[in-house]
Amino acid sequence: MSKTVYVLNGPNLNLLGTREPHIYGHSTLADVEKLCGATAQQHGLTVVFRQSNHEGQIVDWIQEARAEKAVGLLLNPAGFTTTSIAILDALMTMEAPVIEVHISNIHKREEFRHNSYVSKVARAVICGFGVEGYALAIDGLARMIDAKK
Ligand code: DHK
């Protein structure tokens, strides 16, 4: 059985570390990848970690996660959170749990960030913990899939 977790990151997250650090912190995306890898390893899981600024690319990777029978999918949809029906439709095809991650607390921010399409299909949502949210999401996912055994 696959033990792979896909961690997908949307637009502008390639700029982590230099992008509005008062909101998103000082860790880079490479730091987040390391954090995810180390956290997943504690649970005997491996991570496929990707980032794209392009909506269709993210849809392709969600389809890949499904085809590869990933045990879970973490998605920080970033700017596509409140706009992308295509990403929502792709997520609706996933049988494995989808966890929505945001670095910042989107509900404390501008109203246009609040209405997430991804939340309509996500099994769980983590926001406001900074990049630590990725590690918390992997821990939570590991418990979720363990409980099913
Ligand atoms: C990241 C973004 O790029 C924004 O578009 C979202 C999210 C918030 C985050 O907190 O990780 O509104």
JSON list of C-alpha atoms and ligand atoms in Angstrom, two decimals:
[
{"chain": "A", "resi": 1, "resn": "MET", "atom": "CA", "xyz": [0.00, 0.00, 0.00]},
{"chain": "A", "resi": 2, "resn": "SER", "atom": "CA", "xyz": [1.15, 3.53, -0.82]},
{"chain": "A", "resi": 3, "resn": "LYS", "atom": "CA", "xyz": [2.51, 5.54, 2.08]},
{"chain": "A", "resi": 4, "resn": "THR", "atom": "CA", "xyz": [2.82, 8.74, 0.13]},
{"chain": "A", "resi": 5, "resn": "VAL", "atom": "CA", "xyz": [1.39, 12.09, 1.13]},
{"chain": "A", "resi": 6, "resn": "TYR", "atom": "CA", "xyz": [1.16, 14.79, -1.52]},
{"chain": "A", "resi": 7, "resn": "VAL", "atom": "CA", "xyz": [1.84, 18.34, -0.27]},
{"chain": "A", "resi": 8, "resn": "LEU", "atom": "CA", "xyz": [0.81, 20.86, -2.90]},
{"chain": "A", "resi": 9, "resn": "ASN", "atom": "CA", "xyz": [1.38, 24.59, -2.70]},
{"chain": "A", "resi": 10, "resn": "GLY", "atom": "CA", "xyz": [-0.30, 27.29, -4.76]},
{"chain": "A", "resi": 11, "resn": "PRO", "atom": "CA", "xyz": [0.75, 30.62, -6.17]},
{"chain": "A", "resi": 12, "resn": "ASN", "atom": "CA", "xyz": [3.37, 32.87, -4.60]},
{"chain": "A", "resi": 13, "resn": "LEU", "atom": "CA", "xyz": [4.36, 30.32, -1.98]},
{"chain": "A", "resi": 14, "resn": "ASN", "atom": "CA", "xyz": [7.67, 29.97, -3.84]},
{"chain": "A", "resi": 15, "resn": "LEU", "atom": "CA", "xyz": [8.40, 33.40, -2.33]},
{"chain": "A", "resi": 16, "resn": "LEU", "atom": "CA", "xyz": [8.07, 32.27, 1.28]},
{"chain": "A", "resi": 17, "resn": "GLY", "atom": "CA", "xyz": [10.75, 33.78, 3.47]},
{"chain": "A", "resi": 18, "resn": "THR", "atom": "CA", "xyz": [10.82, 37.07, 1.60]},
{"chain": "A", "resi": 19, "resn": "ARG", "atom": "CA", "xyz": [7.11, 37.53, 0.91]},
{"chain": "A", "resi": 20, "resn": "GLU", "atom": "CA", "xyz": [5.37, 39.68, 3.57]},
{"chain": "A", "resi": 21, "resn": "PRO", "atom": "CA", "xyz": [7.30, 38.00, 6.41]},
{"chain": "A", "resi": 22, "resn": "HIS", "atom": "CA", "xyz": [5.12, 39.76, 9.00]},
{"chain": "A", "resi": 23, "resn": "ILE", "atom": "CA", "xyz": [2.27, 37.56, 7.70]},
{"chain": "A", "resi": 24, "resn": "TYR", "atom": "CA", "xyz": [3.96, 34.43, 6.35]},
{"chain": "A", "resi": 25, "resn": "GLY", "atom": "CA", "xyz": [7.11, 34.30, 8.50]},
{"chain": "A", "resi": 26, "resn": "HIS", "atom": "CA", "xyz": [10.76, 33.87, 7.58]},
{"chain": "A", "resi": 27, "resn": "SER", "atom": "CA", "xyz": [10.88, 30.17, 6.65]},
{"chain": "A", "resi": 28, "resn": "THR", "atom": "CA", "xyz": [11.44, 29.40, 2.99]},
{"chain": "A", "resi": 29, "resn": "LEU", "atom": "CA", "xyz": [9.51, 26.83, 0.97]},
{"chain": "A", "resi": 30, "resn": "ALA", "atom": "CA", "xyz": [12.62, 24.62, 1.13]},
{"chain": "A", "resi": 31, "resn": "ASP", "atom": "CA", "xyz": [12.38, 24.81, 4.95]},
{"chain": "A", "resi": 32, "resn": "VAL", "atom": "CA", "xyz": [8.72, 23.79, 4.74]},
{"chain": "A", "resi": 33, "resn": "GLU", "atom": "CA", "xyz": [9.62, 20.86, 2.49]},
{"chain": "A", "resi": 34, "resn": "LYS", "atom": "CA", "xyz": [12.21, 19.69, 5.05]},
{"chain": "A", "resi": 35, "resn": "LEU", "atom": "CA", "xyz": [9.70, 20.07, 7.88]},
{"chain": "A", "resi": 36, "resn": "CYS", "atom": "CA", "xyz": [7.11, 18.01, 5.98]},
{"chain": "A", "resi": 37, "resn": "GLY", "atom": "CA", "xyz": [9.65, 15.31, 5.12]},
{"chain": "A", "resi": 38, "resn": "ALA", "atom": "CA", "xyz": [10.86, 15.02, 8.72]},
{"chain": "A", "resi": 39, "resn": "THR", "atom": "CA", "xyz": [7.32, 14.97, 10.14]},
{"chain": "A", "resi": 40, "resn": "ALA", "atom": "CA", "xyz": [6.12, 12.40, 7.63]},
{"chain": "A", "resi": 41, "resn": "GLN", "atom": "CA", "xyz": [9.12, 10.18, 8.37]},
{"chain": "A", "resi": 42, "resn": "GLN", "atom": "CA", "xyz": [8.07, 10.00, 12.03]},
{"chain": "A", "resi": 43, "resn": "HIS", "atom": "CA", "xyz": [4.88, 8.33, 10.84]},
{"chain": "A", "resi": 44, "resn": "GLY", "atom": "CA", "xyz": [6.51, 6.07, 8.26]},
{"chain": "A", "resi": 45, "resn": "LEU", "atom": "CA", "xyz": [5.20, 8.22, 5.44]},
{"chain": "A", "resi": 46, "resn": "THR", "atom": "CA", "xyz": [6.96, 9.82, 2.48]},
{"chain": "A", "resi": 47, "resn": "VAL", "atom": "CA", "xyz": [6.17, 13.18, 0.93]},
{"chain": "A", "resi": 48, "resn": "VAL", "atom": "CA", "xyz": [5.82, 14.41, -2.62]},
{"chain": "A", "resi": 49, "resn": "PHE", "atom": "CA", "xyz": [6.22, 18.17, -2.21]},
{"chain": "A", "resi": 50, "resn": "ARG", "atom": "CA", "xyz": [5.40, 20.61, -5.03]},
{"chain": "A", "resi": 51, "resn": "GLN", "atom": "CA", "xyz": [4.57, 24.26, -5.70]},
{"chain": "A", "resi": 52, "resn": "SER", "atom": "CA", "xyz": [3.09, 25.95, -8.75]},
{"chain": "A", "resi": 53, "resn": "ASN", "atom": "CA", "xyz": [1.79, 29.36, -9.70]},
{"chain": "A", "resi": 54, "resn": "HIS", "atom": "CA", "xyz": [-0.49, 27.72, -12.30]},
{"chain": "A", "resi": 55, "resn": "GLU", "atom": "CA", "xyz": [-3.98, 26.44, -11.58]},
{"chain": "A", "resi": 56, "resn": "GLY", "atom": "CA", "xyz": [-3.95, 23.68, -14.25]},
{"chain": "A", "resi": 57, "resn": "GLN", "atom": "CA", "xyz": [-0.66, 22.33, -12.93]},
{"chain": "A", "resi": 58, "resn": "ILE", "atom": "CA", "xyz": [-2.20, 21.97, -9.48]},
{"chain": "A", "resi": 59, "resn": "VAL", "atom": "CA", "xyz": [-5.20, 20.15, -11.01]},
{"chain": "A", "resi": 60, "resn": "ASP", "atom": "CA", "xyz": [-2.77, 17.79, -12.80]},
{"chain": "A", "resi": 61, "resn": "TRP", "atom": "CA", "xyz": [-0.95, 17.06, -9.53]},
{"chain": "A", "resi": 62, "resn": "ILE", "atom": "CA", "xyz": [-4.21, 16.38, -7.67]},
{"chain": "A", "resi": 63, "resn": "GLN", "atom": "CA", "xyz": [-5.09, 13.88, -10.42]},
{"chain": "A", "resi": 64, "resn": "GLU", "atom": "CA", "xyz": [-1.60, 12.39, -10.06]},
{"chain": "A", "resi": 65, "resn": "ALA", "atom": "CA", "xyz": [-2.08, 12.00, -6.28]},
{"chain": "A", "resi": 66, "resn": "ARG", "atom": "CA", "xyz": [-5.33, 10.15, -6.98]},
{"chain": "A", "resi": 67, "resn": "ALA", "atom": "CA", "xyz": [-3.75, 7.91, -9.65]},
{"chain": "A", "resi": 68, "resn": "GLU", "atom": "CA", "xyz": [-0.79, 7.16, -7.40]},
{"chain": "A", "resi": 69, "resn": "LYS", "atom": "CA", "xyz": [-3.19, 6.29, -4.55]},
{"chain": "A", "resi": 70, "resn": "ALA", "atom": "CA", "xyz": [-1.65, 8.78, -2.15]},
{"chain": "A", "resi": 71, "resn": "VAL", "atom": "CA", "xyz": [-2.77, 8.21, 1.45]},
{"chain": "A", "resi": 72, "resn": "GLY", "atom": "CA", "xyz": [-3.57, 11.90, 1.80]},
{"chain": "A", "resi": 73, "resn": "LEU", "atom": "CA", "xyz": [-3.27, 15.29, 0.19]},
{"chain": "A", "resi": 74, "resn": "LEU", "atom": "CA", "xyz": [-2.28, 18.50, 1.94]},
{"chain": "A", "resi": 75, "resn": "LEU", "atom": "CA", "xyz": [-3.07, 21.57, -0.09]},
{"chain": "A", "resi": 76, "resn": "ASN", "atom": "CA", "xyz": [-2.25, 25.20, 0.53]},
{"chain": "A", "resi": 77, "resn": "PRO", "atom": "CA", "xyz": [-4.28, 26.62, -2.35]},
{"chain": "A", "resi": 78, "resn": "ALA", "atom": "CA", "xyz": [-3.08, 30.15, -1.58]},
{"chain": "A", "resi": 79, "resn": "GLY", "atom": "CA", "xyz": [-4.66, 32.62, -4.03]},
{"chain": "A", "resi": 80, "resn": "PHE", "atom": "CA", "xyz": [-6.78, 29.86, -5.65]},
{"chain": "A", "resi": 81, "resn": "THR", "atom": "CA", "xyz": [-8.58, 29.15, -2.35]},
{"chain": "A", "resi": 82, "resn": "THR", "atom": "CA", "xyz": [-11.54, 31.38, -3.10]},
{"chain": "A", "resi": 83, "resn": "THR", "atom": "CA", "xyz": [-11.59, 31.23, -6.90]},
{"chain": "A", "resi": 84, "resn": "SER", "atom": "CA", "xyz": [-10.92, 27.78, -8.31]},
{"chain": "A", "resi": 85, "resn": "ILE", "atom": "CA", "xyz": [-13.82, 25.53, -9.22]},
{"chain": "A", "resi": 86, "resn": "ALA", "atom": "CA", "xyz": [-11.32, 23.47, -11.25]},
{"chain": "A", "resi": 87, "resn": "ILE", "atom": "CA", "xyz": [-9.31, 22.67, -8.11]},
{"chain": "A", "resi": 88, "resn": "LEU", "atom": "CA", "xyz": [-12.53, 21.96, -6.18]},
{"chain": "A", "resi": 89, "resn": "ASP", "atom": "CA", "xyz": [-13.69, 19.55, -8.90]},
{"chain": "A", "resi": 90, "resn": "ALA", "atom": "CA", "xyz": [-10.33, 17.77, -8.90]},
{"chain": "A", "resi": 91, "resn": "LEU", "atom": "CA", "xyz": [-10.42, 17.45, -5.09]},
{"chain": "A", "resi": 92, "resn": "MET", "atom": "CA", "xyz": [-13.93, 15.99, -5.26]},
{"chain": "A", "resi": 93, "resn": "THR", "atom": "CA", "xyz": [-12.48, 12.99, -7.12]},
{"chain": "A", "resi": 94, "resn": "MET", "atom": "CA", "xyz": [-10.07, 12.18, -4.25]},
{"chain": "A", "resi": 95, "resn": "GLU", "atom": "CA", "xyz": [-10.92, 9.30, -1.98]},
{"chain": "A", "resi": 96, "resn": "ALA", "atom": "CA", "xyz": [-7.97, 9.93, 0.34]},
{"chain": "A", "resi": 97, "resn": "PRO", "atom": "CA", "xyz": [-8.38, 12.70, 2.91]},
{"chain": "A", "resi": 98, "resn": "VAL", "atom": "CA", "xyz": [-7.70, 16.25, 1.79]},
{"chain": "A", "resi": 99, "resn": "ILE", "atom": "CA", "xyz": [-6.32, 18.65, 4.38]},
{"chain": "A", "resi": 100, "resn": "GLU", "atom": "CA", "xyz": [-6.44, 22.38, 3.66]},
{"chain": "A", "resi": 101, "resn": "VAL", "atom": "CA", "xyz": [-3.52, 24.35, 5.07]},
{"chain": "A", "resi": 102, "resn": "HIS", "atom": "CA", "xyz": [-3.03, 28.09, 5.34]},
{"chain": "A", "resi": 103, "resn": "ILE", "atom": "CA", "xyz": [-0.05, 29.67, 7.01]},
{"chain": "A", "resi": 104, "resn": "SER", "atom": "CA", "xyz": [-1.96, 32.72, 8.15]},
{"chain": "A", "resi": 105, "resn": "ASN", "atom": "CA", "xyz": [-5.37, 32.85, 9.82]},
{"chain": "A", "resi": 106, "resn": "ILE", "atom": "CA", "xyz": [-7.40, 33.68, 6.71]},
{"chain": "A", "resi": 107, "resn": "HIS", "atom": "CA", "xyz": [-10.48, 34.44, 8.85]},
{"chain": "A", "resi": 108, "resn": "LYS", "atom": "CA", "xyz": [-8.68, 37.25, 10.64]},
{"chain": "A", "resi": 109, "resn": "ARG", "atom": "CA", "xyz": [-7.72, 38.83, 7.33]},
{"chain": "A", "resi": 110, "resn": "GLU", "atom": "CA", "xyz": [-9.62, 40.53, 4.48]},
{"chain": "A", "resi": 111, "resn": "GLU", "atom": "CA", "xyz": [-13.11, 39.20, 3.84]},
{"chain": "A", "resi": 112, "resn": "PHE", "atom": "CA", "xyz": [-12.26, 38.10, 0.29]},
{"chain": "A", "resi": 113, "resn": "ARG", "atom": "CA", "xyz": [-9.97, 35.43, 1.79]},
{"chain": "A", "resi": 114, "resn": "HIS", "atom": "CA", "xyz": [-12.72, 33.80, 3.88]},
{"chain": "A", "resi": 115, "resn": "ASN", "atom": "CA", "xyz": [-14.89, 31.83, 1.49]},
{"chain": "A", "resi": 116, "resn": "SER", "atom": "CA", "xyz": [-12.80, 28.78, 0.61]},
{"chain": "A", "resi": 117, "resn": "TYR", "atom": "CA", "xyz": [-14.03, 26.39, -2.08]},
{"chain": "A", "resi": 118, "resn": "VAL", "atom": "CA", "xyz": [-11.44, 23.90, -0.85]},
{"chain": "A", "resi": 119, "resn": "SER", "atom": "CA", "xyz": [-13.10, 23.81, 2.58]},
{"chain": "A", "resi": 120, "resn": "LYS", "atom": "CA", "xyz": [-16.19, 22.35, 0.92]},
{"chain": "A", "resi": 121, "resn": "VAL", "atom": "CA", "xyz": [-14.31, 19.08, 0.38]},
{"chain": "A", "resi": 122, "resn": "ALA", "atom": "CA", "xyz": [-11.44, 19.20, 2.89]},
{"chain": "A", "resi": 123, "resn": "ARG", "atom": "CA", "xyz": [-11.63, 16.71, 5.76]},
{"chain": "A", "resi": 124, "resn": "ALA", "atom": "CA", "xyz": [-9.83, 19.25, 7.95]},
{"chain": "A", "resi": 125, "resn": "VAL", "atom": "CA", "xyz": [-8.50, 22.77, 7.80]},
{"chain": "A", "resi": 126, "resn": "ILE", "atom": "CA", "xyz": [-5.49, 24.25, 9.56]},
{"chain": "A", "resi": 127, "resn": "CYS", "atom": "CA", "xyz": [-4.76, 27.95, 9.50]},
{"chain": "A", "resi": 128, "resn": "GLY", "atom": "CA", "xyz": [-2.92, 30.49, 11.58]},
{"chain": "A", "resi": 129, "resn": "PHE", "atom": "CA", "xyz": [-0.11, 28.29, 12.95]},
{"chain": "A", "resi": 130, "resn": "GLY", "atom": "CA", "xyz": [2.46, 29.64, 10.53]},
{"chain": "A", "resi": 131, "resn": "VAL", "atom": "CA", "xyz": [4.42, 27.01, 8.61]},
{"chain": "A", "resi": 132, "resn": "GLU", "atom": "CA", "xyz": [4.12, 24.69, 11.66]},
{"chain": "A", "resi": 133, "resn": "GLY", "atom": "CA", "xyz": [0.61, 24.11, 10.36]},
{"chain": "A", "resi": 134, "resn": "TYR", "atom": "CA", "xyz": [2.07, 21.79, 7.72]},
{"chain": "A", "resi": 135, "resn": "ALA", "atom": "CA", "xyz": [3.60, 19.58, 10.41]},
{"chain": "A", "resi": 136, "resn": "LEU", "atom": "CA", "xyz": [0.37, 19.64, 12.44]},
{"chain": "A", "resi": 137, "resn": "ALA", "atom": "CA", "xyz": [-1.56, 18.68, 9.32]},
{"chain": "A", "resi": 138, "resn": "ILE", "atom": "CA", "xyz": [0.71, 15.70, 8.65]},
{"chain": "A", "resi": 139, "resn": "ASP", "atom": "CA", "xyz": [0.42, 14.60, 12.30]},
{"chain": "A", "resi": 140, "resn": "GLY", "atom": "CA", "xyz": [-3.37, 14.90, 12.06]},
{"chain": "A", "resi": 141, "resn": "LEU", "atom": "CA", "xyz": [-3.50, 13.05, 8.76]},
{"chain": "A", "resi": 142, "resn": "ALA", "atom": "CA", "xyz": [-1.36, 10.22, 10.18]},
{"chain": "A", "resi": 143, "resn": "ARG", "atom": "CA", "xyz": [-3.83, 9.82, 13.08]},
{"chain": "A", "resi": 144, "resn": "MET", "atom": "CA", "xyz": [-6.76, 9.96, 10.69]},
{"chain": "A", "resi": 145, "resn": "ILE", "atom": "CA", "xyz": [-5.47, 7.20, 8.42]},
{"chain": "A", "resi": 146, "resn": "ASP", "atom": "CA", "xyz": [-4.22, 5.13, 11.36]},
{"chain": "A", "resi": 147, "resn": "ALA", "atom": "CA", "xyz": [-7.67, 5.21, 12.90]},
{"chain": "A", "resi": 148, "resn": "LYS", "atom": "CA", "xyz": [-9.01, 3.56, 9.74]},
{"chain": "A", "resi": 149, "resn": "LYS", "atom": "CA", "xyz": [-6.68, 0.53, 10.01]},
{"chain": "B", "resi": 1, "resn": "DHK", "atom": "C1", "xyz": [-1.51, 32.10, 1.27]},
{"chain": "B", "resi": 1, "resn": "DHK", "atom": "C2", "xyz": [-1.86, 32.96, 0.27]},
{"chain": "B", "resi": 1, "resn": "DHK", "atom": "O1", "xyz": [-1.04, 33.15, -0.77]},
{"chain": "B", "resi": 1, "resn": "DHK", "atom": "C3", "xyz": [-3.10, 33.76, 0.31]},
{"chain": "B", "resi": 1, "resn": "DHK", "atom": "O2", "xyz": [-3.64, 33.94, -0.99]},
{"chain": "B", "resi": 1, "resn": "DHK", "atom": "C4", "xyz": [-4.15, 33.15, 1.22]},
{"chain": "B", "resi": 1, "resn": "DHK", "atom": "C5", "xyz": [-2.47, 31.73, 2.34]},
{"chain": "B", "resi": 1, "resn": "DHK", "atom": "C6", "xyz": [-3.54, 32.78, 2.56]},
{"chain": "B", "resi": 1, "resn": "DHK", "atom": "C7", "xyz": [-1.74, 31.31, 3.60]},
{"chain": "B", "resi": 1, "resn": "DHK", "atom": "O3", "xyz": [-1.96, 31.88, 4.67]},
{"chain": "B", "resi": 1, "resn": "DHK", "atom": "O4", "xyz": [-0.94, 30.37, 3.52]},
{"chain": "B", "resi": 1, "resn": "DHK", "atom": "O5", "xyz": [-5.21, 34.06, 1.39]}
]
